[in-house]
């Protein structure tokens, strides 16, 4: 996206320039997010392919899918403690700067041609992404004069475009180099992208609001000491446990994957239960939380299927698809650019469509939009049965089958994801207003951990029976949400 900087007497403090009519700091955060997503999606596009490649780690598809799913779940699971660090320890600006450095270091470790360091690199990228995710969005909000600033929604729209610009370009650049030249050089390009993001963030911090330097609720000396002590105890227990498994010779990769996937399912349940049992919530807030659980479970099912676009579908494409159009062959990782380009093309269409229906008084309710998203993601896997059948007959499936699957999933995403973000903020109890976005991300964690557990159990996610079962589950969940829409609306109270 080309920069548009113009003079404006109403610009942010310290600068008279604006970015498409928005505070100049939005350009800094836009570029930071774009480069971070470039590094993240580029590495993500390579990850499952590198794990199964004979010149990579040469794992079986089930193990590769499990690792990929656990990695994604960790990124979203760590968004909550990442937001906590911004609120209680470093402040948003410092947290984002440190996070960018951790992500860059993680990609550099991935670039080392060593299996031993590979998982350490993945862990560093997950930690850095979790730290950055919540705090950079908080800083976008700081640029505006409260929630009623008329530019606020437009600013977030421009900011989220940065996500899709980076996500679109990354597989085309990093994927091509990784697949066709050298895997580790591809990971190094991801590190370079994040490095550029960190550099321009540090250069552009003068345009950010001073609130981003403030720690909103700093830990007291006693809290800091207690938190450090508890962290060191848990770290020590984990270190002793895993050193013990290595020394005794019983360690396998599942000793790492299984605890994370189980935690990714248990923690969301614990968090929701803790909020639901809070006696300080009013009766109305309790009812809204009961209604929100419906949306949470539906979202977990949605992301369980949707996120397999980077693992199950990519692995299928690598082995069983004709990855060419009109005789022109392309790397498998390029499929991961289909979703972001469709998002950029279709998001304005959907926004205009909902607005037009709203003016006529016919816009579907949040519940109906959610159920539609579930049905669509289920339909995408019913569509997946066609190329699976073609490949089962010994033929290569056409690339356009996969493009069609990504198209249906993207339409489902546009129906469910923005609505989910909105309903999360609207239904959040006042006491948990700042934490509920992290709770929404836990739905992604739960969905990906379900996929991870299935893979660890040896389930062939490219099997027609399993694909059909997942598709039927999503459609059934969508129908159930629609059938009980009256009950869910009643629990939502004044939220529509």
mmCIF file of N, CA and C in Angstrom, residues 155-250:
data_model
loop_
_atom_site.group_PDB
_atom_site.id
_atom_site.type_symbol
_atom_site.label_atom_id
_atom_site.label_comp_id
_atom_site.label_asym_id
_atom_site.label_seq_id
_atom_site.Cartn_x
_atom_site.Cartn_y
_atom_site.Cartn_z
ATOM 1 N N UNK A 155 -9.234 3.504 10.837
ATOM 2 C CA UNK A 155 -7.828 3.273 11.156
ATOM 3 C C UNK A 155 -7.521 1.810 11.348
ATOM 4 N N UNK A 156 -8.406 1.100 12.056
ATOM 5 C CA UNK A 156 -8.204 -0.339 12.247
ATOM 6 C C UNK A 156 -8.341 -1.092 10.924
ATOM 7 N N UNK A 157 -9.218 -0.609 10.048
ATOM 8 C CA UNK A 157 -9.361 -1.250 8.736
ATOM 9 C C UNK A 157 -8.070 -1.142 7.947
ATOM 10 N N UNK A 158 -7.465 0.056 7.931
ATOM 11 C CA UNK A 158 -6.178 0.245 7.241
ATOM 12 C C UNK A 158 -5.104 -0.627 7.881
ATOM 13 N N UNK A 159 -5.081 -0.661 9.219
ATOM 14 C CA UNK A 159 -4.100 -1.464 9.945
ATOM 15 C C UNK A 159 -4.213 -2.938 9.571
ATOM 16 N N UNK A 160 -5.433 -3.458 9.519
ATOM 17 C CA UNK A 160 -5.620 -4.871 9.196
ATOM 18 C C UNK A 160 -5.305 -5.166 7.735
ATOM 19 N N UNK A 161 -5.342 -4.135 6.903
ATOM 20 C CA UNK A 161 -4.878 -4.335 5.524
ATOM 21 C C UNK A 161 -3.397 -4.696 5.511
ATOM 22 N N UNK A 162 -2.651 -4.142 6.461
ATOM 23 C CA UNK A 162 -1.235 -4.476 6.551
ATOM 24 C C UNK A 162 -1.016 -5.953 6.774
ATOM 25 N N UNK A 163 -1.913 -6.574 7.556
ATOM 26 C CA UNK A 163 -1.834 -8.022 7.787
ATOM 27 C C UNK A 163 -1.913 -8.760 6.463
ATOM 28 N N UNK A 164 -2.893 -8.375 5.646
ATOM 29 C CA UNK A 164 -3.137 -9.114 4.407
ATOM 30 C C UNK A 164 -2.119 -8.800 3.318
ATOM 31 N N UNK A 165 -1.580 -7.577 3.316
ATOM 32 C CA UNK A 165 -0.506 -7.266 2.366
ATOM 33 C C UNK A 165 0.709 -8.136 2.666
ATOM 34 N N UNK A 166 1.087 -8.208 3.954
ATOM 35 C CA UNK A 166 2.223 -9.049 4.339
ATOM 36 C C UNK A 166 1.957 -10.522 4.101
ATOM 37 N N UNK A 167 0.730 -10.969 4.432
ATOM 38 C CA UNK A 167 0.379 -12.387 4.266
ATOM 39 C C UNK A 167 0.339 -12.787 2.803
ATOM 40 N N UNK A 168 -0.065 -11.869 1.919
ATOM 41 C CA UNK A 168 -0.113 -12.171 0.491
ATOM 42 C C UNK A 168 1.291 -12.277 -0.109
ATOM 43 N N UNK A 169 2.156 -11.338 0.249
ATOM 44 C CA UNK A 169 3.495 -11.301 -0.361
ATOM 45 C C UNK A 169 4.404 -12.412 0.158
ATOM 46 N N UNK A 170 4.225 -12.795 1.422
ATOM 47 C CA UNK A 170 5.175 -13.710 2.055
ATOM 48 C C UNK A 170 5.340 -15.054 1.354
ATOM 49 N N UNK A 171 4.261 -15.789 1.051
ATOM 50 C CA UNK A 171 4.464 -17.083 0.380
ATOM 51 C C UNK A 171 5.097 -16.925 -1.004
ATOM 52 N N UNK A 172 4.791 -15.828 -1.686
ATOM 53 C CA UNK A 172 5.348 -15.620 -3.023
ATOM 54 C C UNK A 172 6.858 -15.419 -2.981
ATOM 55 N N UNK A 173 7.339 -14.774 -1.919
ATOM 56 C CA UNK A 173 8.779 -14.495 -1.797
ATOM 57 C C UNK A 173 9.469 -15.582 -0.982
ATOM 58 N N UNK A 174 9.077 -15.697 0.281
ATOM 59 C CA UNK A 174 9.730 -16.659 1.181
ATOM 60 C C UNK A 174 9.461 -18.092 0.726
ATOM 61 N N UNK A 175 8.215 -18.367 0.310
ATOM 62 C CA UNK A 175 7.881 -19.720 -0.144
ATOM 63 C C UNK A 175 8.672 -20.134 -1.361
ATOM 64 N N UNK A 176 8.804 -19.231 -2.322
ATOM 65 C CA UNK A 176 9.548 -19.544 -3.548
ATOM 66 C C UNK A 176 11.007 -19.844 -3.244
ATOM 67 N N UNK A 177 11.635 -18.985 -2.436
ATOM 68 C CA UNK A 177 13.045 -19.183 -2.094
ATOM 69 C C UNK A 177 13.212 -20.463 -1.266
ATOM 70 N N UNK A 178 12.341 -20.668 -0.292
ATOM 71 C CA UNK A 178 12.458 -21.843 0.563
ATOM 72 C C UNK A 178 12.305 -23.145 -0.193
ATOM 73 N N UNK A 179 11.306 -23.222 -1.080
ATOM 74 C CA UNK A 179 11.046 -24.464 -1.810
ATOM 75 C C UNK A 179 12.039 -24.693 -2.954
ATOM 76 N N UNK A 180 12.360 -23.622 -3.672
ATOM 77 C CA UNK A 180 13.152 -23.777 -4.904
ATOM 78 C C UNK A 180 14.644 -23.571 -4.729
ATOM 79 N N UNK A 181 15.056 -22.881 -3.656
ATOM 80 C CA UNK A 181 16.483 -22.609 -3.460
ATOM 81 C C UNK A 181 16.996 -23.359 -2.233
ATOM 82 N N UNK A 182 16.543 -22.928 -1.049
ATOM 83 C CA UNK A 182 17.016 -23.562 0.184
ATOM 84 C C UNK A 182 16.031 -23.238 1.308
ATOM 85 N N UNK A 183 15.609 -24.254 2.036
ATOM 86 C CA UNK A 183 14.642 -24.051 3.110
ATOM 87 C C UNK A 183 15.123 -22.997 4.099
ATOM 88 N N UNK A 184 16.365 -23.131 4.522
ATOM 89 C CA UNK A 184 16.874 -22.258 5.582
ATOM 90 C C UNK A 184 17.086 -20.830 5.095
ATOM 91 N N UNK A 185 17.346 -20.676 3.801
ATOM 92 C CA UNK A 185 17.422 -19.328 3.253
ATOM 93 C C UNK A 185 16.042 -18.665 3.295
ATOM 94 N N UNK A 186 15.014 -19.470 3.086
ATOM 95 C CA UNK A 186 13.651 -18.953 3.211
ATOM 96 C C UNK A 186 13.370 -18.455 4.616
ATOM 97 N N UNK A 187 13.770 -19.247 5.637
ATOM 98 C CA UNK A 187 13.591 -18.815 7.020
ATOM 99 C C UNK A 187 14.415 -17.556 7.310
ATOM 100 N N UNK A 188 15.594 -17.457 6.689
ATOM 101 C CA UNK A 188 16.431 -16.260 6.871
ATOM 102 C C UNK A 188 15.747 -15.026 6.289
ATOM 103 N N UNK A 189 15.039 -15.197 5.173
ATOM 104 C CA UNK A 189 14.288 -14.073 4.592
ATOM 105 C C UNK A 189 13.185 -13.609 5.544
ATOM 106 N N UNK A 190 12.577 -14.552 6.248
ATOM 107 C CA UNK A 190 11.570 -14.187 7.249
ATOM 108 C C UNK A 190 12.201 -13.348 8.353
ATOM 109 N N UNK A 191 13.427 -13.701 8.760
ATOM 110 C CA UNK A 191 14.146 -12.920 9.773
ATOM 111 C C UNK A 191 14.444 -11.521 9.248
ATOM 112 N N UNK A 192 14.838 -11.428 7.967
ATOM 113 C CA UNK A 192 15.108 -10.123 7.362
ATOM 114 C C UNK A 192 13.852 -9.253 7.359
ATOM 115 N N UNK A 193 12.721 -9.859 7.009
ATOM 116 C CA UNK A 193 11.466 -9.114 7.014
ATOM 117 C C UNK A 193 11.141 -8.557 8.389
ATOM 118 N N UNK A 194 11.302 -9.377 9.423
ATOM 119 C CA UNK A 194 11.013 -8.910 10.776
ATOM 120 C C UNK A 194 12.023 -7.857 11.199
ATOM 121 N N UNK A 195 13.274 -8.020 10.755
ATOM 122 C CA UNK A 195 14.287 -7.020 11.058
ATOM 123 C C UNK A 195 13.930 -5.656 10.483
ATOM 124 N N UNK A 196 13.431 -5.644 9.255
ATOM 125 C CA UNK A 196 12.985 -4.389 8.635
ATOM 126 C C UNK A 196 11.814 -3.789 9.416
ATOM 127 N N UNK A 197 10.925 -4.665 9.890
ATOM 128 C CA UNK A 197 9.795 -4.193 10.678
ATOM 129 C C UNK A 197 10.236 -3.536 11.979
ATOM 130 N N UNK A 198 11.181 -4.172 12.671
ATOM 131 C CA UNK A 198 11.684 -3.621 13.936
ATOM 132 C C UNK A 198 12.401 -2.297 13.698
ATOM 133 N N UNK A 199 13.209 -2.226 12.632
ATOM 134 C CA UNK A 199 13.966 -1.006 12.342
ATOM 135 C C UNK A 199 13.041 0.178 12.098
ATOM 136 N N UNK A 200 12.030 -0.019 11.241
ATOM 137 C CA UNK A 200 11.152 1.114 10.950
ATOM 138 C C UNK A 200 10.256 1.445 12.155
ATOM 139 N N UNK A 201 9.960 0.439 13.012
ATOM 140 C CA UNK A 201 9.194 0.720 14.231
ATOM 141 C C UNK A 201 9.989 1.630 15.163
ATOM 142 N N UNK A 202 11.254 1.291 15.358
ATOM 143 C CA UNK A 202 12.096 2.109 16.242
ATOM 144 C C UNK A 202 12.291 3.512 15.678
ATOM 145 N N UNK A 203 12.419 3.625 14.357
ATOM 146 C CA UNK A 203 12.587 4.943 13.730
ATOM 147 C C UNK A 203 11.307 5.769 13.796
ATOM 148 N N UNK A 204 10.163 5.087 13.806
ATOM 149 C CA UNK A 204 8.890 5.803 13.758
ATOM 150 C C UNK A 204 8.200 5.967 15.089
ATOM 151 N N UNK A 205 8.858 5.583 16.200
ATOM 152 C CA UNK A 205 8.180 5.643 17.499
ATOM 153 C C UNK A 205 7.829 7.069 17.907
ATOM 154 N N UNK A 206 8.535 8.065 17.352
ATOM 155 C CA UNK A 206 8.232 9.450 17.724
ATOM 156 C C UNK A 206 6.831 9.872 17.278
ATOM 157 N N UNK A 207 6.254 9.127 16.338
ATOM 158 C CA UNK A 207 4.912 9.453 15.858
ATOM 159 C C UNK A 207 3.810 8.764 16.664
ATOM 160 N N UNK A 208 4.192 7.895 17.606
ATOM 161 C CA UNK A 208 3.197 7.162 18.388
ATOM 162 C C UNK A 208 2.732 7.983 19.584
ATOM 163 N N UNK A 209 1.555 7.649 20.085
ATOM 164 C CA UNK A 209 1.019 8.342 21.245
ATOM 165 C C UNK A 209 1.855 8.005 22.478
ATOM 166 N N UNK A 210 2.054 8.991 23.339
ATOM 167 C CA UNK A 210 2.871 8.784 24.536
ATOM 168 C C UNK A 210 2.280 7.725 25.471
ATOM 169 N N UNK A 211 0.978 7.468 25.339
ATOM 170 C CA UNK A 211 0.356 6.452 26.197
ATOM 171 C C UNK A 211 0.949 5.069 25.969
ATOM 172 N N UNK A 212 1.514 4.858 24.775
ATOM 173 C CA UNK A 212 2.085 3.540 24.487
ATOM 174 C C UNK A 212 3.336 3.258 25.301
ATOM 175 N N UNK A 213 3.910 4.308 25.927
ATOM 176 C CA UNK A 213 5.076 4.125 26.796
ATOM 177 C C UNK A 213 4.676 3.783 28.226
ATOM 178 N N UNK A 214 3.423 4.021 28.543
ATOM 179 C CA UNK A 214 2.957 3.877 29.923
ATOM 180 C C UNK A 214 2.586 2.427 30.221
ATOM 181 N N UNK A 215 2.985 1.955 31.393
ATOM 182 C CA UNK A 215 2.527 0.652 31.885
ATOM 183 C C UNK A 215 1.210 0.909 32.617
ATOM 184 N N UNK A 216 0.057 0.480 32.050
ATOM 185 C CA UNK A 216 -1.238 0.860 32.614
ATOM 186 C C UNK A 216 -1.437 0.480 34.075
ATOM 187 N N UNK A 217 -1.006 -0.718 34.435
ATOM 188 C CA UNK A 217 -1.210 -1.186 35.813
ATOM 189 C C UNK A 217 0.046 -1.937 36.265
ATOM 190 N N UNK A 218 1.114 -1.190 36.582
ATOM 191 C CA UNK A 218 2.400 -1.847 36.862
ATOM 192 C C UNK A 218 2.339 -2.745 38.095
ATOM 193 N N UNK A 219 3.117 -3.813 38.037
ATOM 194 C CA UNK A 219 3.219 -4.721 39.178
ATOM 195 C C UNK A 219 3.874 -4.007 40.350
ATOM 196 N N UNK A 220 3.373 -4.259 41.531
ATOM 197 C CA UNK A 220 4.048 -3.756 42.724
ATOM 198 C C UNK A 220 5.313 -4.579 42.950
ATOM 199 N N UNK A 221 6.148 -4.114 43.851
ATOM 200 C CA UNK A 221 7.388 -4.851 44.138
ATOM 201 C C UNK A 221 7.088 -6.260 44.635
ATOM 202 N N UNK A 222 6.064 -6.384 45.479
ATOM 203 C CA UNK A 222 5.698 -7.709 46.000
ATOM 204 C C UNK A 222 5.147 -8.602 44.883
ATOM 205 N N UNK A 223 4.291 -8.027 44.006
ATOM 206 C CA UNK A 223 3.729 -8.803 42.893
ATOM 207 C C UNK A 223 4.823 -9.253 41.940
ATOM 208 N N UNK A 224 5.765 -8.349 41.678
ATOM 209 C CA UNK A 224 6.874 -8.689 40.766
ATOM 210 C C UNK A 224 7.698 -9.844 41.330
ATOM 211 N N UNK A 225 8.017 -9.759 42.626
ATOM 212 C CA UNK A 225 8.816 -10.823 43.257
ATOM 213 C C UNK A 225 8.045 -12.139 43.263
ATOM 214 N N UNK A 226 6.748 -12.070 43.562
ATOM 215 C CA UNK A 226 5.931 -13.285 43.597
ATOM 216 C C UNK A 226 5.813 -13.916 42.211
ATOM 217 N N UNK A 227 5.590 -13.076 41.194
ATOM 218 C CA UNK A 227 5.467 -13.581 39.819
ATOM 219 C C UNK A 227 6.766 -14.222 39.359
ATOM 220 N N UNK A 228 7.896 -13.573 39.663
ATOM 221 C CA UNK A 228 9.204 -14.110 39.272
ATOM 222 C C UNK A 228 9.470 -15.431 39.978
ATOM 223 N N UNK A 229 9.126 -15.491 41.263
ATOM 224 C CA UNK A 229 9.371 -16.720 42.032
ATOM 225 C C UNK A 229 8.548 -17.882 41.484
ATOM 226 N N UNK A 230 7.254 -17.636 41.229
ATOM 227 C CA UNK A 230 6.388 -18.695 40.701
ATOM 228 C C UNK A 230 6.845 -19.141 39.314
ATOM 229 N N UNK A 231 7.267 -18.165 38.490
ATOM 230 C CA UNK A 231 7.730 -18.497 37.138
ATOM 231 C C UNK A 231 8.962 -19.383 37.183
ATOM 232 N N UNK A 232 9.903 -19.045 38.070
ATOM 233 C CA UNK A 232 11.128 -19.830 38.182
ATOM 234 C C UNK A 232 10.840 -21.237 38.704
ATOM 235 N N UNK A 233 9.866 -21.350 39.615
ATOM 236 C CA UNK A 233 9.507 -22.683 40.143
ATOM 237 C C UNK A 233 8.955 -23.556 39.019
ATOM 238 N N UNK A 234 7.988 -23.004 38.248
ATOM 239 C CA UNK A 234 7.399 -23.788 37.156
ATOM 240 C C UNK A 234 8.439 -24.098 36.077
ATOM 241 N N UNK A 235 9.319 -23.144 35.792
ATOM 242 C CA UNK A 235 10.383 -23.386 34.814
ATOM 243 C C UNK A 235 11.324 -24.473 35.297
ATOM 244 N N UNK A 236 11.630 -24.449 36.580
ATOM 245 C CA UNK A 236 12.502 -25.473 37.152
ATOM 246 C C UNK A 236 11.873 -26.849 37.091
ATOM 247 N N UNK A 237 10.569 -26.935 37.403
ATOM 248 C CA UNK A 237 9.869 -28.223 37.331
ATOM 249 C C UNK A 237 9.895 -28.771 35.908
ATOM 250 N N UNK A 238 9.610 -27.893 34.931
ATOM 251 C CA UNK A 238 9.618 -28.333 33.528
ATOM 252 C C UNK A 238 11.017 -28.796 33.117
ATOM 253 N N UNK A 239 12.044 -28.035 33.523
ATOM 254 C CA UNK A 239 13.422 -28.388 33.151
ATOM 255 C C UNK A 239 13.818 -29.749 33.740
ATOM 256 N N UNK A 240 13.508 -29.959 35.012
ATOM 257 C CA UNK A 240 13.844 -31.231 35.662
ATOM 258 C C UNK A 240 13.117 -32.386 34.978
ATOM 259 N N UNK A 241 11.827 -32.159 34.666
ATOM 260 C CA UNK A 241 11.030 -33.215 34.041
ATOM 261 C C UNK A 241 11.613 -33.617 32.685
ATOM 262 N N UNK A 242 11.883 -32.615 31.830
ATOM 263 C CA UNK A 242 12.344 -32.948 30.483
ATOM 264 C C UNK A 242 13.787 -33.437 30.462
ATOM 265 N N UNK A 243 14.609 -32.924 31.344
ATOM 266 C CA UNK A 243 15.969 -33.465 31.446
ATOM 267 C C UNK A 243 15.902 -34.924 31.885
ATOM 268 N N UNK A 244 14.958 -35.212 32.790
ATOM 269 C CA UNK A 244 14.784 -36.594 33.251
ATOM 270 C C UNK A 244 14.365 -37.533 32.131
ATOM 271 N N UNK A 245 13.437 -37.055 31.259
ATOM 272 C CA UNK A 245 12.996 -37.924 30.154
ATOM 273 C C UNK A 245 14.124 -38.164 29.159
ATOM 274 N N UNK A 246 14.972 -37.150 28.971
ATOM 275 C CA UNK A 246 16.102 -37.310 28.035
ATOM 276 C C UNK A 246 17.139 -38.262 28.629
ATOM 277 N N UNK A 247 17.487 -38.062 29.896
ATOM 278 C CA UNK A 247 18.514 -38.885 30.553
ATOM 279 C C UNK A 247 18.089 -40.352 30.612
ATOM 280 N N UNK A 248 16.807 -40.584 30.880
ATOM 281 C CA UNK A 248 16.321 -41.969 30.982
ATOM 282 C C UNK A 248 16.036 -42.600 29.621
ATOM 283 N N UNK A 249 16.152 -41.800 28.558
ATOM 284 C CA UNK A 249 15.983 -42.331 27.215
ATOM 285 C C UNK A 249 14.548 -42.549 26.782
ATOM 286 N N UNK A 250 13.580 -41.996 27.517
ATOM 287 C CA UNK A 250 12.176 -42.207 27.155
ATOM 288 C C UNK A 250 11.610 -41.029 26.356
#
